[in-house]
Amino acid sequence: KGDRVRHELERIFDEGRATTALAMARDLGVLRAIDPALAVEDGTLERLSTLSGAGIPDKALLFLSALAYPLSRSDAARLMDRLNLDSRWARAVRDSLSINESAGELRSPGLRPRRLNRLLHALDPVAVQGAMLAVSDSVMTEHLQLYLDELRHVTTILNGDDLMAMGVPEGPSVGLVLGELLAARLDGLLATRGDEEAFVVRRVASGLDSS
C-alpha cells in the first residue's frame, strides 16, 4: 500500500500544473488521507508554482521536501514509513526537518557565511531548495539561496599536500587547517592562493595546537 500511495503522490508532484493538483488534493482532503499531518500553505503553493513547468530535476523530491518542512520528527517518521520511502527520499525529508530545526539561526541577519555553510553542507541541496520554498522569512530565504548559489561551491585552493609541504604535520592538523582555510574563504577573508599561503604560514608560526 505504501508504494501505491507514494506513486499517487509522485503523480501529483509531476503534473504539468502540479501546484493546482496539490491545492486540489489539499482542499479535497487527499493529503490528510495520506497522512493527517500533511498540509500545505497558500504561500508555499505560490512559491512552488515557479516549479510547475516541465524538465525540472528532482521536482517531486522538491515538492516532498517542501511538504515535509513543517512536520515534527514523529510525524515525518510516520510519513516515511507510510510511503515506504527509499533512502534518498527519506534523507530529503530528514534534511528538510533539520533546516526547520535550525530556522532560528537561519533567520538571523548576522549569520556568518562559515556558520551558514556548517549548518547546511551535509544536507541534500534538493532538500535545501524544497525547504526554501516552504519558508516566508526573507532573511532565511536569502541565506538558503546564498548557500545554494555560492557557498556550497566554495573550496580551498591549497590541498593537503600543499599544507604538508608548508610545514603542517601529516595527520589531524591538515584537516584542521583546511577547515580554517575554507571558513576564511567563505567569510571573504581570503581570495587568492597567496592569501591562503600567507594564512598557513601564520598558522604554522602560531602553533597548530592553539586553535
PDB file of C-alpha atoms in Angstrom:
ATOM      1  CA  LYS A   1       0.000   0.000   0.000  1.00  0.00           C
ATOM      2  CA  GLY A   2       2.830   2.422   0.830  1.00  0.00           C
ATOM      3  CA  ASP A   3       4.274   2.137  -2.667  1.00  0.00           C
ATOM      4  CA  ARG A   4       0.871   2.784  -4.241  1.00  0.00           C
ATOM      5  CA  VAL A   5       0.246   5.869  -2.106  1.00  0.00           C
ATOM      6  CA  ARG A   6       3.742   7.169  -2.816  1.00  0.00           C
ATOM      7  CA  HIS A   7       3.233   6.737  -6.546  1.00  0.00           C
ATOM      8  CA  GLU A   8      -0.036   8.648  -6.339  1.00  0.00           C
ATOM      9  CA  LEU A   9       1.746  11.478  -4.556  1.00  0.00           C
ATOM     10  CA  GLU A  10       4.519  11.433  -7.171  1.00  0.00           C
ATOM     11  CA  ARG A  11       1.892  11.691  -9.903  1.00  0.00           C
ATOM     12  CA  ILE A  12       0.520  14.838  -8.245  1.00  0.00           C
ATOM     13  CA  PHE A  13       4.009  16.344  -7.991  1.00  0.00           C
ATOM     14  CA  ASP A  14       4.884  15.522 -11.595  1.00  0.00           C
ATOM     15  CA  GLU A  15       1.732  17.031 -13.082  1.00  0.00           C
ATOM     16  CA  GLY A  16       2.314  19.881 -15.536  1.00  0.00           C
ATOM     17  CA  ARG A  17       0.176  22.014 -13.211  1.00  0.00           C
ATOM     18  CA  ALA A  18       1.429  20.406 -10.042  1.00  0.00           C
ATOM     19  CA  THR A  19       0.533  23.237  -7.682  1.00  0.00           C
ATOM     20  CA  THR A  20      -3.069  23.216  -8.917  1.00  0.00           C
ATOM     21  CA  ALA A  21      -3.231  19.465  -8.418  1.00  0.00           C
ATOM     22  CA  LEU A  22      -1.652  19.813  -4.977  1.00  0.00           C
ATOM     23  CA  ALA A  23      -4.107  22.530  -3.957  1.00  0.00           C
ATOM     24  CA  MET A  24      -6.994  20.325  -5.054  1.00  0.00           C
ATOM     25  CA  ALA A  25      -5.541  17.372  -3.145  1.00  0.00           C
ATOM     26  CA  ARG A  26      -5.354  19.556  -0.052  1.00  0.00           C
ATOM     27  CA  ASP A  27      -8.842  21.014  -0.418  1.00  0.00           C
ATOM     28  CA  LEU A  28     -10.414  17.613  -1.077  1.00  0.00           C
ATOM     29  CA  GLY A  29      -8.707  16.082   1.953  1.00  0.00           C
ATOM     30  CA  VAL A  30      -6.461  13.800  -0.104  1.00  0.00           C
ATOM     31  CA  LEU A  31      -3.284  14.989   1.614  1.00  0.00           C
ATOM     32  CA  ARG A  32      -4.698  14.386   5.086  1.00  0.00           C
ATOM     33  CA  ALA A  33      -5.919  10.992   3.958  1.00  0.00           C
ATOM     34  CA  ILE A  34      -2.330  10.151   3.043  1.00  0.00           C
ATOM     35  CA  ASP A  35      -1.203  11.402   6.452  1.00  0.00           C
ATOM     36  CA  PRO A  36      -3.068  13.569   8.992  1.00  0.00           C
ATOM     37  CA  ALA A  37      -0.058  15.890   9.350  1.00  0.00           C
ATOM     38  CA  LEU A  38       0.245  16.670   5.647  1.00  0.00           C
ATOM     39  CA  ALA A  39      -0.769  20.202   4.755  1.00  0.00           C
ATOM     40  CA  VAL A  40       0.455  22.980   2.505  1.00  0.00           C
ATOM     41  CA  GLU A  41       0.026  26.713   2.982  1.00  0.00           C
ATOM     42  CA  ASP A  42      -1.061  29.062   0.212  1.00  0.00           C
ATOM     43  CA  GLY A  43       2.288  30.851   0.341  1.00  0.00           C
ATOM     44  CA  THR A  44       4.130  27.577  -0.171  1.00  0.00           C
ATOM     45  CA  LEU A  45       1.854  26.744  -3.102  1.00  0.00           C
ATOM     46  CA  GLU A  46       2.596  30.124  -4.632  1.00  0.00           C
ATOM     47  CA  ARG A  47       6.347  29.583  -4.369  1.00  0.00           C
ATOM     48  CA  LEU A  48       6.045  26.012  -5.643  1.00  0.00           C
ATOM     49  CA  SER A  49       4.181  27.322  -8.687  1.00  0.00           C
ATOM     50  CA  THR A  50       7.521  28.579 -10.002  1.00  0.00           C
ATOM     51  CA  LEU A  51       8.461  24.893 -10.411  1.00  0.00           C
ATOM     52  CA  SER A  52       5.351  23.822 -12.267  1.00  0.00           C
ATOM     53  CA  GLY A  53       6.989  23.662 -15.687  1.00  0.00           C
ATOM     54  CA  ALA A  54       8.420  20.571 -17.302  1.00  0.00           C
ATOM     55  CA  GLY A  55      12.002  19.395 -17.158  1.00  0.00           C
ATOM     56  CA  ILE A  56      12.790  20.427 -13.572  1.00  0.00           C
ATOM     57  CA  PRO A  57      15.286  18.000 -11.994  1.00  0.00           C
ATOM     58  CA  ASP A  58      14.061  16.225  -8.858  1.00  0.00           C
ATOM     59  CA  LYS A  59      10.769  18.109  -8.995  1.00  0.00           C
ATOM     60  CA  ALA A  60       8.839  15.515  -6.997  1.00  0.00           C
ATOM     61  CA  LEU A  61      11.570  15.463  -4.364  1.00  0.00           C
ATOM     62  CA  LEU A  62      11.458  19.259  -4.134  1.00  0.00           C
ATOM     63  CA  PHE A  63       7.718  19.168  -3.524  1.00  0.00           C
ATOM     64  CA  LEU A  64       8.077  16.451  -0.899  1.00  0.00           C
ATOM     65  CA  SER A  65      10.803  18.419   0.911  1.00  0.00           C
ATOM     66  CA  ALA A  66       8.575  21.497   0.976  1.00  0.00           C
ATOM     67  CA  LEU A  67       5.671  19.472   2.369  1.00  0.00           C
ATOM     68  CA  ALA A  68       7.903  17.819   4.963  1.00  0.00           C
ATOM     69  CA  TYR A  69       9.428  21.074   6.234  1.00  0.00           C
ATOM     70  CA  PRO A  70       6.764  21.902   8.885  1.00  0.00           C
ATOM     71  CA  LEU A  71       6.436  18.345  10.193  1.00  0.00           C
ATOM     72  CA  SER A  72       7.570  17.134  13.595  1.00  0.00           C
ATOM     73  CA  ARG A  73      10.120  14.341  13.764  1.00  0.00           C
ATOM     74  CA  SER A  74       7.460  11.839  14.800  1.00  0.00           C
ATOM     75  CA  ASP A  75       5.079  12.901  12.022  1.00  0.00           C
ATOM     76  CA  ALA A  76       7.881  12.655   9.486  1.00  0.00           C
ATOM     77  CA  ALA A  77       8.901   9.208  10.688  1.00  0.00           C
ATOM     78  CA  ARG A  78       5.318   8.031  10.308  1.00  0.00           C
ATOM     79  CA  LEU A  79       5.081   9.547   6.835  1.00  0.00           C
ATOM     80  CA  MET A  80       8.349   7.960   5.688  1.00  0.00           C
ATOM     81  CA  ASP A  81       7.135   4.598   6.906  1.00  0.00           C
ATOM     82  CA  ARG A  82       3.697   5.030   5.370  1.00  0.00           C
ATOM     83  CA  LEU A  83       5.119   5.984   1.976  1.00  0.00           C
ATOM     84  CA  ASN A  84       7.870   3.367   2.106  1.00  0.00           C
ATOM     85  CA  LEU A  85      10.418   5.988   1.056  1.00  0.00           C
ATOM     86  CA  ASP A  86      13.756   4.925  -0.373  1.00  0.00           C
ATOM     87  CA  SER A  87      16.979   6.219   1.177  1.00  0.00           C
ATOM     88  CA  ARG A  88      17.296   9.405  -0.858  1.00  0.00           C
ATOM     89  CA  TRP A  89      13.665  10.447  -0.396  1.00  0.00           C
ATOM     90  CA  ALA A  90      13.842   9.687   3.320  1.00  0.00           C
ATOM     91  CA  ARG A  91      17.057  11.689   3.578  1.00  0.00           C
ATOM     92  CA  ALA A  92      15.433  14.674   1.864  1.00  0.00           C
ATOM     93  CA  VAL A  93      12.600  14.590   4.400  1.00  0.00           C
ATOM     94  CA  ARG A  94      15.012  14.390   7.347  1.00  0.00           C
ATOM     95  CA  ASP A  95      17.209  17.136   5.916  1.00  0.00           C
ATOM     96  CA  SER A  96      14.223  19.415   5.418  1.00  0.00           C
ATOM     97  CA  LEU A  97      13.320  18.905   9.081  1.00  0.00           C
ATOM     98  CA  SER A  98      16.899  19.720  10.085  1.00  0.00           C
ATOM     99  CA  ILE A  99      16.602  23.046   8.293  1.00  0.00           C
ATOM    100  CA  ASN A 100      13.372  23.773  10.165  1.00  0.00           C
ATOM    101  CA  GLU A 101      15.102  22.984  13.452  1.00  0.00           C
ATOM    102  CA  SER A 102      17.859  25.477  12.554  1.00  0.00           C
ATOM    103  CA  ALA A 103      15.374  28.128  11.425  1.00  0.00           C
ATOM    104  CA  GLY A 104      16.006  30.418  14.391  1.00  0.00           C
ATOM    105  CA  GLU A 105      19.668  30.713  13.483  1.00  0.00           C
ATOM    106  CA  LEU A 106      18.994  30.798   9.735  1.00  0.00           C
ATOM    107  CA  ARG A 107      16.708  33.803  10.244  1.00  0.00           C
ATOM    108  CA  SER A 108      19.467  35.758  11.973  1.00  0.00           C
ATOM    109  CA  PRO A 109      20.628  38.750   9.872  1.00  0.00           C
ATOM    110  CA  GLY A 110      24.130  38.471  11.348  1.00  0.00           C
ATOM    111  CA  LEU A 111      24.692  34.831  10.373  1.00  0.00           C
ATOM    112  CA  ARG A 112      28.235  34.406   9.078  1.00  0.00           C
ATOM    113  CA  PRO A 113      28.772  32.507   5.826  1.00  0.00           C
ATOM    114  CA  ARG A 114      31.039  29.998   7.542  1.00  0.00           C
ATOM    115  CA  ARG A 115      28.297  29.162  10.032  1.00  0.00           C
ATOM    116  CA  LEU A 116      25.659  29.021   7.306  1.00  0.00           C
ATOM    117  CA  ASN A 117      27.811  26.554   5.390  1.00  0.00           C
ATOM    118  CA  ARG A 118      28.336  24.454   8.507  1.00  0.00           C
ATOM    119  CA  LEU A 119      24.585  24.250   9.105  1.00  0.00           C
ATOM    120  CA  LEU A 120      23.812  23.129   5.561  1.00  0.00           C
ATOM    121  CA  HIS A 121      26.836  21.490   3.951  1.00  0.00           C
ATOM    122  CA  ALA A 122      25.909  17.923   4.949  1.00  0.00           C
ATOM    123  CA  LEU A 123      22.325  18.244   3.663  1.00  0.00           C
ATOM    124  CA  ASP A 124      20.866  17.310   0.286  1.00  0.00           C
ATOM    125  CA  PRO A 125      20.729  20.510  -1.837  1.00  0.00           C
ATOM    126  CA  VAL A 126      17.318  19.414  -3.128  1.00  0.00           C
ATOM    127  CA  ALA A 127      16.039  19.419   0.454  1.00  0.00           C
ATOM    128  CA  VAL A 128      17.538  22.886   0.995  1.00  0.00           C
ATOM    129  CA  GLN A 129      15.712  24.180  -2.057  1.00  0.00           C
ATOM    130  CA  GLY A 130      12.498  22.459  -1.034  1.00  0.00           C
ATOM    131  CA  ALA A 131      12.689  23.934   2.457  1.00  0.00           C
ATOM    132  CA  MET A 132      13.390  27.360   0.980  1.00  0.00           C
ATOM    133  CA  LEU A 133      10.127  27.122  -0.942  1.00  0.00           C
ATOM    134  CA  ALA A 134       8.283  26.397   2.302  1.00  0.00           C
ATOM    135  CA  VAL A 135       9.510  29.440   4.258  1.00  0.00           C
ATOM    136  CA  SER A 136       8.277  33.013   4.062  1.00  0.00           C
ATOM    137  CA  ASP A 137      11.020  34.724   6.060  1.00  0.00           C
ATOM    138  CA  SER A 138      13.049  36.852   3.646  1.00  0.00           C
ATOM    139  CA  VAL A 139      16.312  36.660   5.618  1.00  0.00           C
ATOM    140  CA  MET A 140      16.157  32.888   5.851  1.00  0.00           C
ATOM    141  CA  THR A 141      15.288  32.616   2.163  1.00  0.00           C
ATOM    142  CA  GLU A 142      18.240  34.833   1.313  1.00  0.00           C
ATOM    143  CA  HIS A 143      20.577  32.666   3.380  1.00  0.00           C
ATOM    144  CA  LEU A 144      19.368  29.426   1.823  1.00  0.00           C
ATOM    145  CA  GLN A 145      19.689  30.920  -1.664  1.00  0.00           C
ATOM    146  CA  LEU A 146      23.205  32.175  -0.884  1.00  0.00           C
ATOM    147  CA  TYR A 147      24.207  28.681   0.178  1.00  0.00           C
ATOM    148  CA  LEU A 148      22.706  27.063  -2.937  1.00  0.00           C
ATOM    149  CA  ASP A 149      24.111  29.617  -5.383  1.00  0.00           C
ATOM    150  CA  GLU A 150      27.539  30.268  -3.897  1.00  0.00           C
ATOM    151  CA  LEU A 151      28.705  28.829  -0.607  1.00  0.00           C
ATOM    152  CA  ARG A 152      28.307  25.137  -1.387  1.00  0.00           C
ATOM    153  CA  HIS A 153      30.654  25.557  -4.348  1.00  0.00           C
ATOM    154  CA  VAL A 154      33.451  27.269  -2.389  1.00  0.00           C
ATOM    155  CA  THR A 155      36.653  25.236  -1.988  1.00  0.00           C
ATOM    156  CA  THR A 156      40.176  25.940  -0.891  1.00  0.00           C
ATOM    157  CA  ILE A 157      42.898  26.437  -3.485  1.00  0.00           C
ATOM    158  CA  LEU A 158      45.522  24.674  -1.379  1.00  0.00           C
ATOM    159  CA  ASN A 159      45.184  20.964  -0.665  1.00  0.00           C
ATOM    160  CA  GLY A 160      46.569  18.654   1.990  1.00  0.00           C
ATOM    161  CA  ASP A 161      49.836  18.043   0.131  1.00  0.00           C
ATOM    162  CA  ASP A 162      50.366  21.798  -0.203  1.00  0.00           C
ATOM    163  CA  LEU A 163      49.863  22.233   3.544  1.00  0.00           C
ATOM    164  CA  MET A 164      52.323  19.474   4.456  1.00  0.00           C
ATOM    165  CA  ALA A 165      54.885  20.991   2.079  1.00  0.00           C
ATOM    166  CA  MET A 166      54.473  24.241   4.019  1.00  0.00           C
ATOM    167  CA  GLY A 167      55.145  22.600   7.364  1.00  0.00           C
ATOM    168  CA  VAL A 168      51.751  21.393   8.564  1.00  0.00           C
ATOM    169  CA  PRO A 169      52.360  17.931  10.074  1.00  0.00           C
ATOM    170  CA  GLU A 170      50.591  14.996   8.471  1.00  0.00           C
ATOM    171  CA  GLY A 171      47.516  13.934  10.427  1.00  0.00           C
ATOM    172  CA  PRO A 172      44.625  15.805  12.074  1.00  0.00           C
ATOM    173  CA  SER A 173      46.379  19.169  11.736  1.00  0.00           C
ATOM    174  CA  VAL A 174      45.966  19.046   7.966  1.00  0.00           C
ATOM    175  CA  GLY A 175      42.196  18.718   8.250  1.00  0.00           C
ATOM    176  CA  LEU A 176      42.128  21.415  10.922  1.00  0.00           C
ATOM    177  CA  VAL A 177      43.938  23.971   8.786  1.00  0.00           C
ATOM    178  CA  LEU A 178      41.981  23.067   5.651  1.00  0.00           C
ATOM    179  CA  GLY A 179      38.796  23.689   7.619  1.00  0.00           C
ATOM    180  CA  GLU A 180      40.103  27.038   8.810  1.00  0.00           C
ATOM    181  CA  LEU A 181      41.083  27.987   5.267  1.00  0.00           C
ATOM    182  CA  LEU A 182      37.626  27.124   3.994  1.00  0.00           C
ATOM    183  CA  ALA A 183      35.946  29.099   6.779  1.00  0.00           C
ATOM    184  CA  ALA A 184      38.079  32.150   5.993  1.00  0.00           C
ATOM    185  CA  ARG A 185      37.307  31.854   2.279  1.00  0.00           C
ATOM    186  CA  LEU A 186      33.580  31.574   2.986  1.00  0.00           C
ATOM    187  CA  ASP A 187      33.720  34.753   5.037  1.00  0.00           C
ATOM    188  CA  GLY A 188      35.540  36.549   2.214  1.00  0.00           C
ATOM    189  CA  LEU A 189      38.786  36.924   4.160  1.00  0.00           C
ATOM    190  CA  LEU A 190      40.896  35.033   1.602  1.00  0.00           C
ATOM    191  CA  ALA A 191      40.668  35.330  -2.177  1.00  0.00           C
ATOM    192  CA  THR A 192      43.892  34.148  -3.815  1.00  0.00           C
ATOM    193  CA  ARG A 193      46.415  31.349  -3.482  1.00  0.00           C
ATOM    194  CA  GLY A 194      48.802  33.885  -1.996  1.00  0.00           C
ATOM    195  CA  ASP A 195      46.222  34.786   0.653  1.00  0.00           C
ATOM    196  CA  GLU A 196      45.868  31.125   1.599  1.00  0.00           C
ATOM    197  CA  GLU A 197      49.623  30.568   1.717  1.00  0.00           C
ATOM    198  CA  ALA A 198      50.090  33.601   3.968  1.00  0.00           C
ATOM    199  CA  PHE A 199      47.325  32.280   6.231  1.00  0.00           C
ATOM    200  CA  VAL A 200      49.056  28.888   6.507  1.00  0.00           C
ATOM    201  CA  VAL A 201      52.435  30.483   7.223  1.00  0.00           C
ATOM    202  CA  ARG A 202      50.902  32.493  10.055  1.00  0.00           C
ATOM    203  CA  ARG A 203      49.034  29.444  11.338  1.00  0.00           C
ATOM    204  CA  VAL A 204      52.157  27.273  11.417  1.00  0.00           C
ATOM    205  CA  ALA A 205      54.117  30.042  13.126  1.00  0.00           C
ATOM    206  CA  SER A 206      51.429  30.466  15.787  1.00  0.00           C
ATOM    207  CA  GLY A 207      51.428  26.765  16.678  1.00  0.00           C
ATOM    208  CA  LEU A 208      48.857  24.296  15.469  1.00  0.00           C
ATOM    209  CA  ASP A 209      47.738  23.346  18.960  1.00  0.00           C
ATOM    210  CA  SER A 210      46.468  26.857  19.705  1.00  0.00           C
ATOM    211  CA  SER A 211      43.167  26.635  17.801  1.00  0.00           C
TER     212      SER A 211
END
